[in-house]
Amino acid sequence: MRPLRLISILCIPLLASCSILGLRKQVGTLEKYGAATLVISPPPAGPAPTYALAWTFENGERKESAGFQRLRADGIASMGLRADRLYRIGAFTDENDNGKYDAGEPLAVVKDVKPAVLSEPGAKPAIFTVTLKRDRTLPAGTVIAIPKANAQLGAKLGVALGDVVLLDDKRFAPDAGGSGLWKPVEFLTKNTMGIYFTEPYDPKRIPVVLVYGIGGSPQDWRYFAEHFDRRRYQVWFYHYPSGMRLERVARTLATGLRMLRQRHGFAHCDVVAHSMGGLVSHAAIRGAAEGVNFIPRFVTISTPWGGHAAAEQGIRHLKNPVPSWLDVA
């Protein structure tokens, strides 16, 4: 695990290189794009695929689409979308597997969706829970093709919620930590953010969520994970881009914990965090409680509760600093 000061010192030679130009572009993209998540409840069952997407709708016409994806088994789909547009987002079960929506197939649509801007820490998450229903208003035989995709409009965002993944998985490699710090947008589109399990859920053992610090990855916790008392505990990891504003990633952690509690019904879980991960976790725990205290133990290691001089220096010297430095400072 790498202290913030060491990361800052090691990155000084890069400030005049293309890396800093890449950071500037990443920050600019965060300011232009937002996120929207669709949750289908109950999740669709059966062999037919269910797809989710977002599209623009102007003057009564479907214009362009973004974020097209097959729905996860748990009914969740997330998209990164340009924040200066209004969207309709929805999902449908493609019962005849023709890649189009046919009248009468199960459908859900949310109108006038404004994505939650990725660079705004206090932006309320755009999460919509809907139920697929058969629309009987369209004439029989009506077929609606998916609007032409526009990559500039947005893309699918990878999310994980209770996925069982080995710690050696490539998405947890150490360079994923660097990507999450310096290239948070790339992390969101090429990696998968969320809460991971190391084994199937066990109702008899207490969940422990491990949250790494800036520039880290779940593999930083290998020694801890291997030495936990697995008779009493099951180990989970929160994987996130550590370059993003802390309140945004904290809200995602809080939402994920609430959804997992609703799914599995556990009485409580514990949280252990390192360095900046302590700041993320503290905000998440406050947001996850909602009047119900199901996180009684919170352990932090080397968390900069009073701020950090290296983050302050980075802010002073860079016109577009790493967004999370604004919070750590």
GROMACS .gro file of C-alpha atoms in nm:
model
  329
    1MET     CA    1   0.000   0.000   0.000
    2ARG     CA    2   0.141   0.336  -0.103
    3PRO     CA    3   0.125   0.654   0.106
    4LEU     CA    4  -0.010   0.963  -0.063
    5ARG     CA    5   0.319   1.150  -0.015
    6LEU     CA    6   0.520   0.877  -0.188
    7ILE     CA    7   0.279   0.876  -0.483
    8SER     CA    8   0.307   1.252  -0.509
    9ILE     CA    9   0.689   1.247  -0.507
   10LEU     CA   10   0.707   0.968  -0.763
   11CYS     CA   11   0.472   1.153  -0.996
   12ILE     CA   12   0.661   1.487  -0.995
   13PRO     CA   13   0.872   1.392  -1.302
   14LEU     CA   14   0.552   1.323  -1.493
   15LEU     CA   15   0.407   1.670  -1.452
   16ALA     CA   16   0.565   1.800  -1.773
   17SER     CA   17   0.485   1.487  -1.970
   18CYS     CA   18   0.183   1.363  -2.160
   19SER     CA   19   0.054   1.213  -1.832
   20ILE     CA   20  -0.051   1.553  -1.705
   21LEU     CA   21  -0.214   1.629  -2.040
   22GLY     CA   22  -0.402   1.303  -2.003
   23LEU     CA   23  -0.515   1.406  -1.655
   24ARG     CA   24  -0.641   1.738  -1.789
   25LYS     CA   25  -0.848   1.552  -2.048
   26GLN     CA   26  -0.982   1.312  -1.787
   27VAL     CA   27  -1.093   1.600  -1.562
   28GLY     CA   28  -1.258   1.771  -1.857
   29THR     CA   29  -1.447   1.453  -1.944
   30LEU     CA   30  -1.567   1.415  -1.584
   31GLU     CA   31  -1.714   1.764  -1.606
   32LYS     CA   32  -1.901   1.686  -1.929
   33TYR     CA   33  -2.043   1.345  -1.843
   34GLY     CA   34  -2.276   1.202  -1.585
   35ALA     CA   35  -2.407   0.863  -1.480
   36ALA     CA   36  -2.750   0.701  -1.474
   37THR     CA   37  -2.839   0.357  -1.340
   38LEU     CA   38  -3.143   0.143  -1.409
   39VAL     CA   39  -3.250  -0.127  -1.163
   40ILE     CA   40  -3.511  -0.377  -1.282
   41SER     CA   41  -3.714  -0.520  -0.993
   42PRO     CA   42  -3.773  -0.804  -0.993
   43PRO     CA   43  -3.482  -0.900  -1.220
   44PRO     CA   44  -3.602  -1.062  -1.543
   45ALA     CA   45  -3.608  -1.441  -1.543
   46GLY     CA   46  -3.597  -1.687  -1.828
   47PRO     CA   47  -3.359  -1.748  -2.119
   48ALA     CA   48  -3.459  -1.448  -2.334
   49PRO     CA   49  -3.207  -1.158  -2.313
   50THR     CA   50  -3.306  -0.826  -2.159
   51TYR     CA   51  -3.133  -0.515  -2.290
   52ALA     CA   52  -3.097  -0.165  -2.147
   53LEU     CA   53  -3.001   0.160  -2.317
   54ALA     CA   54  -3.044   0.537  -2.314
   55TRP     CA   55  -3.159   0.749  -2.606
   56THR     CA   56  -3.235   1.107  -2.695
   57PHE     CA   57  -3.590   1.196  -2.793
   58GLU     CA   58  -3.660   1.518  -2.981
   59ASN     CA   59  -3.971   1.642  -3.159
   60GLY     CA   60  -4.139   1.309  -3.114
   61GLU     CA   61  -3.853   1.114  -3.270
   62ARG     CA   62  -3.589   0.882  -3.130
   63LYS     CA   63  -3.254   1.034  -3.228
   64GLU     CA   64  -2.943   0.857  -3.098
   65SER     CA   65  -2.863   0.596  -2.835
   66ALA     CA   66  -2.585   0.515  -2.591
   67GLY     CA   67  -2.498   0.259  -2.326
   68PHE     CA   68  -2.663  -0.037  -2.500
   69GLN     CA   69  -2.596  -0.349  -2.293
   70ARG     CA   70  -2.738  -0.681  -2.189
   71LEU     CA   71  -2.882  -0.656  -1.841
   72ARG     CA   72  -2.693  -0.820  -1.556
   73ALA     CA   73  -2.858  -1.117  -1.386
   74ASP     CA   74  -2.933  -0.897  -1.084
   75GLY     CA   75  -3.120  -0.648  -1.304
   76ILE     CA   76  -2.868  -0.361  -1.294
   77ALA     CA   77  -2.746  -0.150  -1.586
   78SER     CA   78  -2.536   0.165  -1.558
   79MET     CA   79  -2.441   0.421  -1.824
   80GLY     CA   80  -2.209   0.719  -1.860
   81LEU     CA   81  -2.388   0.991  -2.056
   82ARG     CA   82  -2.326   1.349  -2.164
   83ALA     CA   83  -2.455   1.568  -1.886
   84ASP     CA   84  -2.592   1.842  -2.113
   85ARG     CA   85  -2.869   1.623  -2.257
   86LEU     CA   86  -3.202   1.481  -2.143
   87TYR     CA   87  -3.258   1.112  -2.201
   88ARG     CA   88  -3.504   0.836  -2.191
   89ILE     CA   89  -3.357   0.523  -2.041
   90GLY     CA   90  -3.520   0.186  -2.048
   91ALA     CA   91  -3.503  -0.188  -2.080
   92PHE     CA   92  -3.691  -0.456  -2.269
   93THR     CA   93  -3.689  -0.834  -2.289
   94ASP     CA   94  -3.616  -0.942  -2.645
   95GLU     CA   95  -3.839  -1.249  -2.645
   96ASN     CA   96  -3.795  -1.327  -3.016
   97ASP     CA   97  -3.423  -1.241  -3.005
   98ASN     CA   98  -3.429  -1.010  -3.308
   99GLY     CA   99  -3.236  -0.725  -3.145
  100LYS     CA  100  -3.539  -0.493  -3.165
  101TYR     CA  101  -3.838  -0.406  -2.950
  102ASP     CA  102  -4.158  -0.574  -3.065
  103ALA     CA  103  -4.497  -0.457  -2.943
  104GLY     CA  104  -4.606  -0.657  -2.639
  105GLU     CA  105  -4.257  -0.747  -2.513
  106PRO     CA  106  -4.187  -0.660  -2.146
  107LEU     CA  107  -4.070  -0.300  -2.125
  108ALA     CA  108  -3.986  -0.017  -1.883
  109VAL     CA  109  -3.902   0.344  -1.974
  110VAL     CA  110  -3.800   0.643  -1.762
  111LYS     CA  111  -3.845   0.983  -1.925
  112ASP     CA  112  -3.654   1.310  -1.883
  113VAL     CA  113  -3.345   1.161  -1.718
  114LYS     CA  114  -3.069   1.405  -1.626
  115PRO     CA  115  -2.742   1.220  -1.552
  116ALA     CA  116  -2.564   1.292  -1.223
  117VAL     CA  117  -2.250   1.485  -1.324
  118LEU     CA  118  -1.936   1.283  -1.243
  119SER     CA  119  -1.733   1.586  -1.129
  120GLU     CA  120  -1.993   1.721  -0.885
  121PRO     CA  121  -1.946   1.562  -0.541
  122GLY     CA  122  -2.293   1.649  -0.416
  123ALA     CA  123  -2.484   1.538  -0.726
  124LYS     CA  124  -2.779   1.317  -0.633
  125PRO     CA  125  -2.736   0.970  -0.790
  126ALA     CA  126  -2.961   0.912  -1.090
  127ILE     CA  127  -3.083   0.563  -0.996
  128PHE     CA  128  -3.421   0.446  -1.119
  129THR     CA  129  -3.595   0.129  -1.003
  130VAL     CA  130  -3.862   0.005  -1.246
  131THR     CA  131  -4.062  -0.305  -1.328
  132LEU     CA  132  -4.088  -0.455  -1.676
  133LYS     CA  133  -4.447  -0.463  -1.802
  134ARG     CA  134  -4.614  -0.548  -2.131
  135ASP     CA  135  -4.730  -0.238  -2.316
  136ARG     CA  136  -5.059  -0.311  -2.494
  137THR     CA  137  -5.100   0.037  -2.647
  138LEU     CA  138  -4.889  -0.020  -2.960
  139PRO     CA  139  -5.053  -0.187  -3.261
  140ALA     CA  140  -4.971  -0.554  -3.299
  141GLY     CA  141  -4.675  -0.612  -3.528
  142THR     CA  142  -4.506  -0.280  -3.440
  143VAL     CA  143  -4.127  -0.316  -3.436
  144ILE     CA  144  -3.898  -0.043  -3.303
  145ALA     CA  145  -3.528  -0.058  -3.394
  146ILE     CA  146  -3.264   0.063  -3.152
  147PRO     CA  147  -3.158   0.420  -3.246
  148LYS     CA  148  -2.815   0.463  -3.402
  149ALA     CA  149  -2.543   0.455  -3.137
  150ASN     CA  150  -2.336   0.767  -3.081
  151ALA     CA  151  -2.013   0.700  -2.890
  152GLN     CA  152  -1.982   1.071  -2.805
  153LEU     CA  153  -2.318   1.053  -2.632
  154GLY     CA  154  -2.201   0.797  -2.378
  155ALA     CA  155  -2.124   0.433  -2.307
  156LYS     CA  156  -2.189   0.142  -2.077
  157LEU     CA  157  -2.036   0.162  -1.729
  158GLY     CA  158  -1.921  -0.161  -1.568
  159VAL     CA  159  -2.073  -0.227  -1.226
  160ALA     CA  160  -2.034  -0.512  -0.979
  161LEU     CA  161  -2.258  -0.595  -0.685
  162GLY     CA  162  -2.174  -0.917  -0.511
  163ASP     CA  163  -1.981  -1.065  -0.803
  164VAL     CA  164  -1.758  -1.350  -0.683
  165VAL     CA  165  -1.407  -1.283  -0.817
  166LEU     CA  166  -1.064  -1.415  -0.723
  167LEU     CA  167  -0.815  -1.162  -0.589
  168ASP     CA  168  -0.576  -1.246  -0.876
  169ASP     CA  169  -0.829  -1.128  -1.135
  170LYS     CA  170  -0.672  -0.890  -1.388
  171ARG     CA  171  -0.915  -0.610  -1.306
  172PHE     CA  172  -0.754  -0.595  -0.958
  173ALA     CA  173  -0.395  -0.572  -1.089
  174PRO     CA  174  -0.179  -0.298  -0.933
  175ASP     CA  175  -0.186  -0.090  -1.251
  176ALA     CA  176  -0.564  -0.069  -1.210
  177GLY     CA  177  -0.495   0.146  -0.906
  178GLY     CA  178  -0.289   0.387  -1.113
  179SER     CA  179  -0.559   0.396  -1.377
  180GLY     CA  180  -0.822   0.475  -1.116
  181LEU     CA  181  -0.610   0.763  -0.984
  182TRP     CA  182  -0.485   0.928  -1.304
  183LYS     CA  183  -0.749   0.805  -1.549
  184PRO     CA  184  -1.079   0.773  -1.360
  185VAL     CA  185  -1.287   0.794  -1.678
  186GLU     CA  186  -1.090   0.512  -1.837
  187PHE     CA  187  -1.139   0.309  -1.519
  188LEU     CA  188  -1.515   0.359  -1.533
  189THR     CA  189  -1.541   0.242  -1.894
  190LYS     CA  190  -1.273  -0.030  -1.906
  191ASN     CA  191  -1.276  -0.169  -1.552
  192THR     CA  192  -1.569  -0.260  -1.326
  193MET     CA  193  -1.652  -0.052  -1.019
  194GLY     CA  194  -1.838  -0.198  -0.724
  195ILE     CA  195  -1.845  -0.437  -0.430
  196TYR     CA  196  -1.693  -0.780  -0.489
  197PHE     CA  197  -1.717  -1.105  -0.294
  198THR     CA  198  -1.428  -1.350  -0.264
  199GLU     CA  199  -1.669  -1.642  -0.224
  200PRO     CA  200  -2.046  -1.700  -0.241
  201TYR     CA  201  -2.247  -1.519   0.025
  202ASP     CA  202  -2.275  -1.706   0.356
  203PRO     CA  203  -2.553  -1.590   0.593
  204LYS     CA  204  -2.371  -1.744   0.890
  205ARG     CA  205  -2.062  -1.520   0.865
  206ILE     CA  206  -2.014  -1.145   0.912
  207PRO     CA  207  -1.925  -0.948   0.597
  208VAL     CA  208  -1.613  -0.730   0.619
  209VAL     CA  209  -1.573  -0.467   0.346
  210LEU     CA  210  -1.210  -0.371   0.270
  211VAL     CA  211  -1.160  -0.027   0.113
  212TYR     CA  212  -0.817   0.066  -0.027
  213GLY     CA  213  -0.664   0.414  -0.045
  214ILE     CA  214  -0.548   0.644  -0.323
  215GLY     CA  215  -0.383   0.466  -0.614
  216GLY     CA  216  -0.461   0.129  -0.459
  217SER     CA  217  -0.634  -0.191  -0.567
  218PRO     CA  218  -0.797  -0.486  -0.387
  219GLN     CA  219  -0.467  -0.673  -0.411
  220ASP     CA  220  -0.326  -0.432  -0.150
  221TRP     CA  221  -0.536  -0.627   0.100
  222ARG     CA  222  -0.398  -0.970   0.015
  223TYR     CA  223  -0.222  -1.027   0.347
  224PHE     CA  224  -0.527  -0.912   0.543
  225ALA     CA  225  -0.765  -1.126   0.338
  226GLU     CA  226  -0.551  -1.435   0.380
  227HIS     CA  227  -0.531  -1.390   0.758
  228PHE     CA  228  -0.892  -1.311   0.844
  229ASP     CA  229  -1.076  -1.566   1.055
  230ARG     CA  230  -1.289  -1.714   0.777
  231ARG     CA  231  -1.494  -1.910   1.030
  232ARG     CA  232  -1.646  -1.581   1.148
  233TYR     CA  233  -1.599  -1.345   0.853
  234GLN     CA  234  -1.647  -1.326   0.476
  235VAL     CA  235  -1.427  -1.075   0.294
  236TRP     CA  236  -1.560  -0.823   0.044
  237PHE     CA  237  -1.374  -0.553  -0.152
  238TYR     CA  238  -1.479  -0.213  -0.277
  239HIS     CA  239  -1.313  -0.142  -0.614
  240TYR     CA  240  -1.334   0.222  -0.726
  241PRO     CA  241  -1.145   0.493  -0.920
  242SER     CA  242  -0.956   0.676  -0.646
  243GLY     CA  243  -0.909   0.987  -0.859
  244MET     CA  244  -1.279   1.080  -0.844
  245ARG     CA  245  -1.439   1.317  -0.592
  246LEU     CA  246  -1.474   1.124  -0.270
  247GLU     CA  247  -1.841   1.193  -0.208
  248ARG     CA  248  -1.930   1.045  -0.547
  249VAL     CA  249  -1.750   0.715  -0.484
  250ALA     CA  250  -1.878   0.715  -0.125
  251ARG     CA  251  -2.237   0.744  -0.246
  252THR     CA  252  -2.181   0.446  -0.476
  253LEU     CA  253  -2.044   0.240  -0.186
  254ALA     CA  254  -2.336   0.341   0.036
  255THR     CA  255  -2.590   0.251  -0.232
  256GLY     CA  256  -2.421  -0.082  -0.295
  257LEU     CA  257  -2.422  -0.175   0.075
  258ARG     CA  258  -2.791  -0.090   0.108
  259MET     CA  259  -2.876  -0.298  -0.200
  260LEU     CA  260  -2.671  -0.595  -0.079
  261ARG     CA  261  -2.837  -0.577   0.262
  262GLN     CA  262  -3.177  -0.574   0.095
  263ARG     CA  263  -3.075  -0.869  -0.123
  264HIS     CA  264  -2.919  -1.089   0.147
  265GLY     CA  265  -3.075  -0.961   0.469
  266PHE     CA  266  -2.756  -0.959   0.681
  267ALA     CA  267  -2.794  -0.795   1.023
  268HIS     CA  268  -2.469  -0.602   1.005
  269CYS     CA  269  -2.131  -0.576   0.835
  270ASP     CA  270  -1.796  -0.424   0.928
  271VAL     CA  271  -1.570  -0.191   0.730
  272VAL     CA  272  -1.189  -0.175   0.732
  273ALA     CA  273  -1.020   0.101   0.532
  274HIS     CA  274  -0.671   0.225   0.453
  275SER     CA  275  -0.557   0.586   0.408
  276MET     CA  276  -0.793   0.784   0.183
  277GLY     CA  277  -1.024   0.484   0.186
  278GLY     CA  278  -1.111   0.584   0.541
  279LEU     CA  279  -1.250   0.916   0.415
  280VAL     CA  280  -1.452   0.735   0.148
  281SER     CA  281  -1.584   0.481   0.397
  282HIS     CA  282  -1.673   0.737   0.663
  283ALA     CA  283  -1.893   0.927   0.417
  284ALA     CA  284  -2.040   0.601   0.284
  285ILE     CA  285  -2.133   0.471   0.630
  286ARG     CA  286  -2.316   0.792   0.711
  287GLY     CA  287  -2.501   0.769   0.380
  288ALA     CA  288  -2.577   0.398   0.405
  289ALA     CA  289  -2.733   0.408   0.753
  290GLU     CA  290  -3.055   0.597   0.670
  291GLY     CA  291  -3.171   0.557   1.028
  292VAL     CA  292  -3.061   0.192   1.050
  293ASN     CA  293  -2.719   0.127   1.198
  294PHE     CA  294  -2.603  -0.195   1.033
  295ILE     CA  295  -2.230  -0.106   1.031
  296PRO     CA  296  -2.125  -0.119   1.399
  297ARG     CA  297  -1.748  -0.153   1.345
  298PHE     CA  298  -1.533   0.079   1.136
  299VAL     CA  299  -1.154   0.041   1.148
  300THR     CA  300  -0.918   0.279   0.965
  301ILE     CA  301  -0.544   0.259   0.907
  302SER     CA  302  -0.338   0.577   0.843
  303THR     CA  303  -0.635   0.786   0.731
  304PRO     CA  304  -0.552   1.160   0.681
  305TRP     CA  305  -0.842   1.296   0.887
  306GLY     CA  306  -0.678   1.639   0.912
  307GLY     CA  307  -0.594   1.666   0.541
  308HIS     CA  308  -0.263   1.607   0.364
  309ALA     CA  309   0.008   1.851   0.260
  310ALA     CA  310   0.093   1.658  -0.058
  311ALA     CA  311  -0.263   1.696  -0.183
  312GLU     CA  312  -0.250   2.068  -0.109
  313GLN     CA  313   0.074   2.099  -0.307
  314GLY     CA  314  -0.077   1.915  -0.601
  315ILE     CA  315  -0.372   2.155  -0.604
  316ARG     CA  316  -0.143   2.459  -0.595
  317HIS     CA  317   0.079   2.339  -0.878
  318LEU     CA  318  -0.179   2.197  -1.118
  319LYS     CA  319  -0.455   2.384  -1.296
  320ASN     CA  320  -0.651   2.057  -1.324
  321PRO     CA  321  -0.550   1.846  -1.022
  322VAL     CA  322  -0.666   1.495  -0.950
  323PRO     CA  323  -1.025   1.554  -0.828
  324SER     CA  324  -0.987   1.346  -0.512
  325TRP     CA  325  -0.697   1.570  -0.399
  326LEU     CA  326  -0.951   1.850  -0.352
  327ASP     CA  327  -1.116   1.642  -0.082
  328VAL     CA  328  -0.803   1.494   0.075
  329ALA     CA  329  -0.650   1.840   0.114
   0.00000   0.00000   0.00000
